[in-house]
Amino acid sequence: NSFGEGDRFVSGNQCQRGLGLEESCVLPNLYDWKRERLKTLRESSLQTDCHDSQNGGIRKVYRGEIGIPTTLSTFELAPLWQALFTELGYKVIFSPLSSRRTYEKGQLSIPSDTICYPAKIMHGHIEQLVEQGLDLIFYPALTYNLQENDTANHFNCPIVAYYGEVLRGNMSSLEQVKFISPFLDIDSEGSLTGTLYRAMHELDPTIKRREMRRAVRAGFAALENERKAIEKAGREALEFARENNKRILILAGRPYHIDPEICHGIDRIATSLGFAVVTEDSVCNLADAPEIKILNQWTYHSRLYKAAQFACDNDDVELVQLVSFSCGIDAITTDEVRRIMESQGKLYTEIKIDDISNLGALRIRLRSLLGAVEARDGEQPAAQSEPAAQSRAAAQSQPGDKSQPGDKSQPANNPQAAADTVSIEDIGKASVKSEVRAPSRSAASAAKARESSKISAGAKDGAASKQVRSAVKVRGGSKVSGTFEDSKVSKSAGG
């Protein structure tokens, strides 16, 4: 709002400029970093000259254009397919990152409303590729993912693995193009060479096995380079955060959660609250595999568990798990990640996301986590806080506090380790269930901790401070943890 004398005032709960807050530095955000890498890869594919050429005595033949939707498994395997098909003589066309318009473009062909949002968006990506006039679209069926250590098997999610068959049976626009969804094995160069050669040789008999072998080798080299780049970016983000006394947040999910339409800007909200954001695959190599209580047969799950262990090993690291609504196999990971973290004294936060974008509710959720962390560590609010290590050491040295430095058996400011409930101020009509649980010292107390009891955070006469325990729950929802719905939210304590 501007006034006659030139004064300008900013108001409203959607903007922090009214508080006079200025960003002192741009914090690392590996979600944004990955998106930029994908955009660069897509642009380089569009500019690649795949026409007939002579390279080292090998004649490269231009075989046309091939479209690949930027969804599901493509977020991780894009470097593999781009290098492989370019080496075969194809010009690779990736669909752009998702937007609400992408979803709307393909929503009429979605056969089930109960499928996860990342799968729904894929219909729009296919429509975009068809509208570009491409004759060939590729999305493989991958029963198995790449083999990584510490797993009994390496299955893909069934939706990720076989959604190409759903598209073939429900999208009439695919009748205008050649849509290939071969069953491939990407566990090794030899396996992929054999399975992909059979599929592509039927499509183009001029493709030779030696060409395919050379192309697969180039693809795996590109994929390995990308993995190393992600790990390097993770190390650099950790170093930057620690040099500048910033908290680190592992935004853990699946590769497609970096899509801006799927994550709804959660990563940018986190950086606005002072977190340096890293991904689970950028730090999982820095921790040993924890002892788990389940049979782990999924590649992505192994990364989640090791990322959770990394958060437990480092006092300045927190973890938030993103789960797509209606994801069945994440019902396994959420319980196990929570068990790993709570058993070692860390807070666990889960956010379920779908096609509804409610940034106010998401901001409340992350602020609740930040408030619980500060209460656990005995810190002042973020704007006035000292570095986490100094505040924690001071809290642990207070008289009457029997906990020892580094002892995560109980929170420094909450010896009872019981989950309580605090309500947060009405912000419009947006609300979200926010469960940030503290660990308990035994199985019995862990069960008791999940039975939240309501407390009032209002200050009484003569009270020296407010005690905010580790579980924060916003009133007003009846859905599963992390889903959003319209209802009123009341306030008895500032978060």
mmCIF file of N, CA and C in Angstrom, residues 349-352 358-368 422 424 427 429-435 472-489:
data_model
loop_
_atom_site.group_PDB
_atom_site.id
_atom_site.type_symbol
_atom_site.label_atom_id
_atom_site.label_comp_id
_atom_site.label_asym_id
_atom_site.label_seq_id
_atom_site.Cartn_x
_atom_site.Cartn_y
_atom_site.Cartn_z
ATOM 1 N N THR A 349 8.850 -35.614 10.522
ATOM 2 C CA THR A 349 7.762 -34.868 9.898
ATOM 3 C C THR A 349 7.430 -35.494 8.553
ATOM 4 N N GLU A 350 6.154 -35.698 8.308
ATOM 5 C CA GLU A 350 5.682 -36.249 7.042
ATOM 6 C C GLU A 350 4.695 -35.270 6.424
ATOM 7 N N ILE A 351 4.838 -35.020 5.134
ATOM 8 C CA ILE A 351 3.889 -34.168 4.420
ATOM 9 C C ILE A 351 3.328 -34.960 3.245
ATOM 10 N N LYS A 352 2.018 -35.139 3.241
ATOM 11 C CA LYS A 352 1.361 -35.805 2.117
ATOM 12 C C LYS A 352 0.892 -34.749 1.127
ATOM 13 N N ASN A 358 -1.678 -25.627 -1.292
ATOM 14 C CA ASN A 358 -2.064 -24.791 -0.166
ATOM 15 C C ASN A 358 -0.795 -24.347 0.546
ATOM 16 N N LEU A 359 -0.209 -23.278 0.065
ATOM 17 C CA LEU A 359 1.085 -22.857 0.589
ATOM 18 C C LEU A 359 1.002 -22.381 2.029
ATOM 19 N N GLY A 360 -0.140 -21.815 2.423
ATOM 20 C CA GLY A 360 -0.283 -21.388 3.809
ATOM 21 C C GLY A 360 -0.185 -22.561 4.763
ATOM 22 N N ALA A 361 -0.849 -23.663 4.415
ATOM 23 C CA ALA A 361 -0.803 -24.852 5.257
ATOM 24 C C ALA A 361 0.595 -25.467 5.289
ATOM 25 N N LEU A 362 1.264 -25.466 4.135
ATOM 26 C CA LEU A 362 2.619 -26.002 4.089
ATOM 27 C C LEU A 362 3.574 -25.172 4.944
ATOM 28 N N ARG A 363 3.409 -23.862 4.898
ATOM 29 C CA ARG A 363 4.271 -22.991 5.689
ATOM 30 C C ARG A 363 4.051 -23.233 7.183
ATOM 31 N N ILE A 364 2.796 -23.427 7.579
ATOM 32 C CA ILE A 364 2.504 -23.734 8.984
ATOM 33 C C ILE A 364 3.216 -25.012 9.393
ATOM 34 N N ARG A 365 3.175 -25.981 8.519
ATOM 35 C CA ARG A 365 3.774 -27.280 8.853
ATOM 36 C C ARG A 365 5.278 -27.151 9.096
ATOM 37 N N LEU A 366 5.967 -26.449 8.215
ATOM 38 C CA LEU A 366 7.410 -26.304 8.364
ATOM 39 C C LEU A 366 7.773 -25.375 9.522
ATOM 40 N N ARG A 367 6.951 -24.361 9.766
ATOM 41 C CA ARG A 367 7.190 -23.503 10.932
ATOM 42 C C ARG A 367 6.992 -24.283 12.224
ATOM 43 N N SER A 368 6.035 -25.211 12.207
ATOM 44 C CA SER A 368 5.821 -26.047 13.392
ATOM 45 C C SER A 368 7.054 -26.885 13.673
ATOM 46 N N VAL A 422 -0.466 -28.462 20.629
ATOM 47 C CA VAL A 422 -0.543 -27.014 20.688
ATOM 48 C C VAL A 422 -1.304 -26.556 19.463
ATOM 49 N N ILE A 424 -2.472 -23.641 16.624
ATOM 50 C CA ILE A 424 -1.799 -22.530 15.952
ATOM 51 C C ILE A 424 -2.843 -21.605 15.344
ATOM 52 N N ILE A 427 -5.260 -18.975 10.169
ATOM 53 C CA ILE A 427 -4.745 -18.279 8.977
ATOM 54 C C ILE A 427 -5.686 -18.622 7.849
ATOM 55 N N LYS A 429 -8.620 -20.202 6.133
ATOM 56 C CA LYS A 429 -9.326 -21.439 6.439
ATOM 57 C C LYS A 429 -8.457 -22.644 6.189
ATOM 58 N N ALA A 430 -7.175 -22.389 6.026
ATOM 59 C CA ALA A 430 -6.271 -23.494 5.708
ATOM 60 C C ALA A 430 -5.811 -24.150 6.985
ATOM 61 N N SER A 431 -5.809 -25.469 7.007
ATOM 62 C CA SER A 431 -5.291 -26.205 8.147
ATOM 63 C C SER A 431 -4.626 -27.461 7.669
ATOM 64 N N VAL A 432 -3.756 -27.977 8.536
ATOM 65 C CA VAL A 432 -3.052 -29.206 8.182
ATOM 66 C C VAL A 432 -2.700 -29.929 9.452
ATOM 67 N N LYS A 433 -2.821 -31.240 9.463
ATOM 68 C CA LYS A 433 -2.368 -32.007 10.614
ATOM 69 C C LYS A 433 -0.860 -32.053 10.601
ATOM 70 N N SER A 434 -0.260 -31.645 11.672
ATOM 71 C CA SER A 434 1.197 -31.617 11.731
ATOM 72 C C SER A 434 1.657 -32.419 12.917
ATOM 73 N N GLU A 435 2.243 -33.573 12.659
ATOM 74 C CA GLU A 435 2.740 -34.411 13.726
ATOM 75 C C GLU A 435 4.255 -34.396 13.701
ATOM 76 N N VAL A 472 3.535 -31.353 17.625
ATOM 77 C CA VAL A 472 2.720 -30.197 17.290
ATOM 78 C C VAL A 472 1.598 -30.658 16.398
ATOM 79 N N LYS A 473 0.373 -30.326 16.744
ATOM 80 C CA LYS A 473 -0.744 -30.815 15.945
ATOM 81 C C LYS A 473 -1.735 -29.692 15.723
ATOM 82 N N VAL A 474 -2.001 -29.360 14.503
ATOM 83 C CA VAL A 474 -2.919 -28.285 14.171
ATOM 84 C C VAL A 474 -4.336 -28.813 14.215
ATOM 85 N N ARG A 475 -5.185 -28.156 14.970
ATOM 86 C CA ARG A 475 -6.561 -28.608 15.052
ATOM 87 C C ARG A 475 -7.294 -28.417 13.741
ATOM 88 N N GLY A 476 -8.338 -29.184 13.554
ATOM 89 C CA GLY A 476 -9.247 -28.891 12.452
ATOM 90 C C GLY A 476 -9.258 -29.892 11.350
ATOM 91 N N GLY A 477 -8.427 -30.884 11.312
ATOM 92 C CA GLY A 477 -8.427 -31.832 10.214
ATOM 93 C C GLY A 477 -8.903 -33.178 10.670
ATOM 94 N N SER A 478 -9.401 -33.975 9.728
ATOM 95 C CA SER A 478 -9.769 -35.341 10.037
ATOM 96 C C SER A 478 -9.112 -36.308 9.100
ATOM 97 N N LYS A 479 -8.278 -35.772 8.190
ATOM 98 C CA LYS A 479 -7.605 -36.641 7.236
ATOM 99 C C LYS A 479 -6.295 -37.164 7.803
ATOM 100 N N VAL A 480 -5.669 -38.030 7.038
ATOM 101 C CA VAL A 480 -4.399 -38.625 7.445
ATOM 102 C C VAL A 480 -3.345 -37.539 7.517
ATOM 103 N N SER A 481 -2.302 -37.770 8.319
ATOM 104 C CA SER A 481 -1.258 -36.781 8.558
ATOM 105 C C SER A 481 -0.736 -36.165 7.281
ATOM 106 N N GLY A 482 -0.836 -34.802 7.187
ATOM 107 C CA GLY A 482 -0.209 -34.120 6.082
ATOM 108 C C GLY A 482 -1.128 -33.800 4.941
ATOM 109 N N THR A 483 -2.391 -34.268 4.916
ATOM 110 C CA THR A 483 -3.306 -33.877 3.853
ATOM 111 C C THR A 483 -3.964 -32.575 4.258
ATOM 112 N N PHE A 484 -4.540 -31.875 3.267
ATOM 113 C CA PHE A 484 -5.059 -30.548 3.531
ATOM 114 C C PHE A 484 -6.567 -30.515 3.335
ATOM 115 N N GLU A 485 -7.256 -29.717 4.126
ATOM 116 C CA GLU A 485 -8.667 -29.480 3.908
ATOM 117 C C GLU A 485 -9.032 -28.154 4.549
ATOM 118 N N ASP A 486 -10.157 -27.591 4.157
ATOM 119 C CA ASP A 486 -10.558 -26.300 4.657
ATOM 120 C C ASP A 486 -11.234 -26.449 6.014
ATOM 121 N N SER A 487 -10.739 -25.757 7.005
ATOM 122 C CA SER A 487 -11.360 -25.698 8.321
ATOM 123 C C SER A 487 -10.666 -24.608 9.103
ATOM 124 N N LYS A 488 -11.221 -24.209 10.201
ATOM 125 C CA LYS A 488 -10.639 -23.132 10.964
ATOM 126 C C LYS A 488 -9.553 -23.639 11.887
ATOM 127 N N VAL A 489 -8.588 -22.783 12.100
ATOM 128 C CA VAL A 489 -7.470 -23.128 12.968
ATOM 129 C C VAL A 489 -7.413 -22.082 14.056
#
